[in-house]
Amino acid sequence: MERPMMRYALAVALTVLTMGSVPAAAAPPSPGHIRVDQVGFAPAESKHAFLMTRARSAGARFSVVRDDGREVLKGTAGRDLGSWNGTYGHVYGLDLTSLKDPGRYRIKSGTITSPAFRIAPASPTSKILTFFEGQRDGGRRHANDKAASVYDWPVFTGPDTDEIKGGLRKIGGPVNVEGGWFDAGDYLKFTHILAYVDTLLWASVRDGGPDQSLNREATHGLKYLDKMWDGASKTLYIQVGIGAGDKAATYVGDHDVWRLPESDDSSKHRYLRHRPVFRAAAPGKPISPNLAGRTAAAFALAAQLEPSRERATALLGKAAAVYAMAKTEKVGQLVTSLPHAFYPESAWRDDMELGGAELALAALRLGDDRAVGWLEQAARWAGQYLEHEAGDDTLNLYDVSALAHTDLVKAIRQADASSPVQADQVMGPDGQPALVGSGGQQKISDGLAVSEQQLVDDLRAQLEIGSARAAKDPFRAGAAYAEFDAVPHAFGLAATSRLYASVSGDRAYDAFGTRQRGWVFGANAWGVSFVAGAGENAIRCPHYQISDITRKPATGAVVNGPNDASLFHDGLGGHLEGMVPCPSDGVDRYAPFTGRGSRFVDDVRSWQASEPADDFAAIGVYALSLMSR
């Protein structure tokens, strides 16, 4: 799942297309719809749904009924929240907050009925973990990765293409890179993604409570990350496989063939059968700081949870070794994937803050005297982040500062509580002992480059980015749904609302966070849950090879969601060779809800909207884990 590059533009030229028949006409638009979180709510949460209508419906009455038909709540639609598109000119809020009894319900208003939802639902976290299980590589899938060759970085034909100019040059190997997870609907594997994903899974174990399935999946990811880091030679491998072949089509890449992963080890295609491996830098050379920071964070988080002191110490050692390799001078273009356009990350100080914070927390747990040093480094990078990178993004693959800030605050508080510094040990600028605080003691936090309050303030500022956007949106969406990664941004805002509360004690953004989760699960203009298998009307045709070919549901797959409508102006194209058309009738049932510059298409060809990805799933797991506490 690469964005914003259009993945299959080159693949179309290299595969036989089966052009679909002319789609059947969609049914005339309904006079209205009720949109609600189809998974549901905890009893004490704020609860809202939306009535979207063609005609003015101010003051419309609604009721909530149980499965047995008993009416349990009556209400009146709130004020008009704005127009969605030319067809549906009115959206009204429905307040369900007083509904607290566990059960399964529907909302009715005139002839309009909502999908079902629950009070006190089971968290869909387990469904998303099912997706991760399906993404596992190794065994019958890519066994040849056990002895893979290392190649020099390829040269691409342009900055916005994955087409390779010339051949690949082997420079080393064999290395064992079997295992891990596929990145998305394709079969490439990236350390940049996996380190982020595993960090969030371990954070979910730590912050959401014990969960054997979650712990098992996080452990699976860590085993692979351990293979990608060669501590002996100080080499970090970053990628297994290539996206596309060369300009002359003498060889193909992963995106050029629609198939099951089990077929690759016997493929006629050279770089599908023996997948190339690429490294972040030459052995012993500094590593791009985004990679060093987030990889160190994953090892350090595991060290915080590992029950064996010996193993925890070893994990901390690996985290420290990777973190020390970070290239923080003359950084240049960050290393994420080959090509960089697949994942065009530009911020890195947040990754270094995160790595330092997790190292400090792990060291504090183990009584390691390096804790203060890592705390100081994390604070330094937090200050640099606030100065150079803050203000444009919120929690997602490209900005992990919300988690970094939260854990840095926790580390500062733990360090202050466990290791106050005596005043006579601290020298002031005049060379004399600095007497700070009561009792003649100075806290460690007093000497850091950033304060707790600055970190908490930035968490609130990130929530305000989403809150300001939501205030202008009829469905109160805090994510920009006419851009890539709307769904993970919504989950990220939901998670941030709880992270902010955990360190500030302020619950003012809880309702906002709940609305963002609700938007993902159906309280949106399209009325669709963007998590497969979660909700009565969940996505059915993801751009996902395994489910498309096997016809087995992609349970738990989290997709991109709506995207810029202009990305669909040229249509979806034909079906790749081997692709099973879905939906089978070719009807775009969500066409009537295209609006505000955005479009969602539930079609196997719709990589722009319907492709799942591991990082989408990981932030979903983390948000849901925090919200289920």
mmCIF file of C-alpha atoms in Angstrom, residues 2 5-17 161-164 185-188 242-259 264 267-272 342 543 545 575-579:
data_model
loop_
_atom_site.group_PDB
_atom_site.id
_atom_site.type_symbol
_atom_site.label_atom_id
_atom_site.label_comp_id
_atom_site.label_asym_id
_atom_site.label_seq_id
_atom_site.Cartn_x
_atom_site.Cartn_y
_atom_site.Cartn_z
ATOM 1 C CA GLU A 2 1.975 2.909 -1.286
ATOM 2 C CA MET A 5 1.965 6.946 -5.962
ATOM 3 C CA MET A 6 -0.553 5.266 -8.266
ATOM 4 C CA ARG A 7 0.660 1.725 -7.891
ATOM 5 C CA TYR A 8 -0.844 0.017 -10.866
ATOM 6 C CA ALA A 9 -0.215 2.603 -13.586
ATOM 7 C CA LEU A 10 2.798 0.570 -14.707
ATOM 8 C CA ALA A 11 1.249 -2.790 -13.963
ATOM 9 C CA VAL A 12 -1.486 -2.179 -16.505
ATOM 10 C CA ALA A 13 1.110 -2.042 -19.271
ATOM 11 C CA LEU A 14 2.616 -5.351 -18.224
ATOM 12 C CA THR A 15 -0.457 -7.499 -17.625
ATOM 13 C CA VAL A 16 -3.362 -8.749 -19.668
ATOM 14 C CA LEU A 17 -6.498 -6.789 -18.797
ATOM 15 C CA THR A 161 7.643 6.104 -10.406
ATOM 16 C CA ASP A 162 8.679 2.684 -9.161
ATOM 17 C CA GLU A 163 9.903 1.667 -12.620
ATOM 18 C CA ILE A 164 13.590 0.743 -12.452
ATOM 19 C CA GLY A 185 -2.516 -5.786 -0.394
ATOM 20 C CA ASP A 186 0.825 -6.637 -2.008
ATOM 21 C CA TYR A 187 3.643 -8.815 -0.657
ATOM 22 C CA LEU A 188 6.467 -6.335 -0.078
ATOM 23 C CA ILE A 242 10.658 -4.547 -5.443
ATOM 24 C CA GLY A 243 7.448 -2.925 -6.608
ATOM 25 C CA ALA A 244 7.871 -2.945 -10.379
ATOM 26 C CA GLY A 245 10.298 -4.162 -12.987
ATOM 27 C CA ASP A 246 12.483 -2.298 -15.418
ATOM 28 C CA LYS A 247 11.513 -0.005 -18.286
ATOM 29 C CA ALA A 248 12.307 -2.653 -20.872
ATOM 30 C CA ALA A 249 10.060 -5.178 -19.078
ATOM 31 C CA THR A 250 12.866 -7.742 -18.927
ATOM 32 C CA TYR A 251 11.800 -8.531 -15.378
ATOM 33 C CA VAL A 252 8.767 -7.761 -13.239
ATOM 34 C CA GLY A 253 8.176 -6.698 -9.672
ATOM 35 C CA ASP A 254 5.639 -7.406 -6.967
ATOM 36 C CA HIS A 255 2.970 -5.001 -8.248
ATOM 37 C CA ASP A 256 2.980 -6.431 -11.756
ATOM 38 C CA VAL A 257 1.358 -9.783 -11.012
ATOM 39 C CA TRP A 258 -1.956 -10.488 -9.212
ATOM 40 C CA ARG A 259 -1.419 -13.831 -7.428
ATOM 41 C CA ASP A 264 6.152 -16.960 -5.564
ATOM 42 C CA SER A 267 7.396 -18.298 -9.982
ATOM 43 C CA LYS A 268 8.888 -17.941 -13.444
ATOM 44 C CA HIS A 269 9.680 -14.337 -12.539
ATOM 45 C CA ARG A 270 13.182 -13.961 -11.148
ATOM 46 C CA TYR A 271 12.517 -11.301 -8.512
ATOM 47 C CA LEU A 272 9.302 -12.873 -7.327
ATOM 48 C CA PHE A 342 6.009 4.906 -1.847
ATOM 49 C CA HIS A 543 -8.042 -4.198 -3.056
ATOM 50 C CA GLN A 545 -5.145 -10.193 -3.516
ATOM 51 C CA HIS A 575 -9.245 -5.961 -14.001
ATOM 52 C CA LEU A 576 -5.725 -7.283 -13.784
ATOM 53 C CA GLU A 577 -5.138 -10.814 -15.022
ATOM 54 C CA GLY A 578 -6.256 -13.149 -12.234
ATOM 55 C CA MET A 579 -8.341 -10.490 -10.488
#
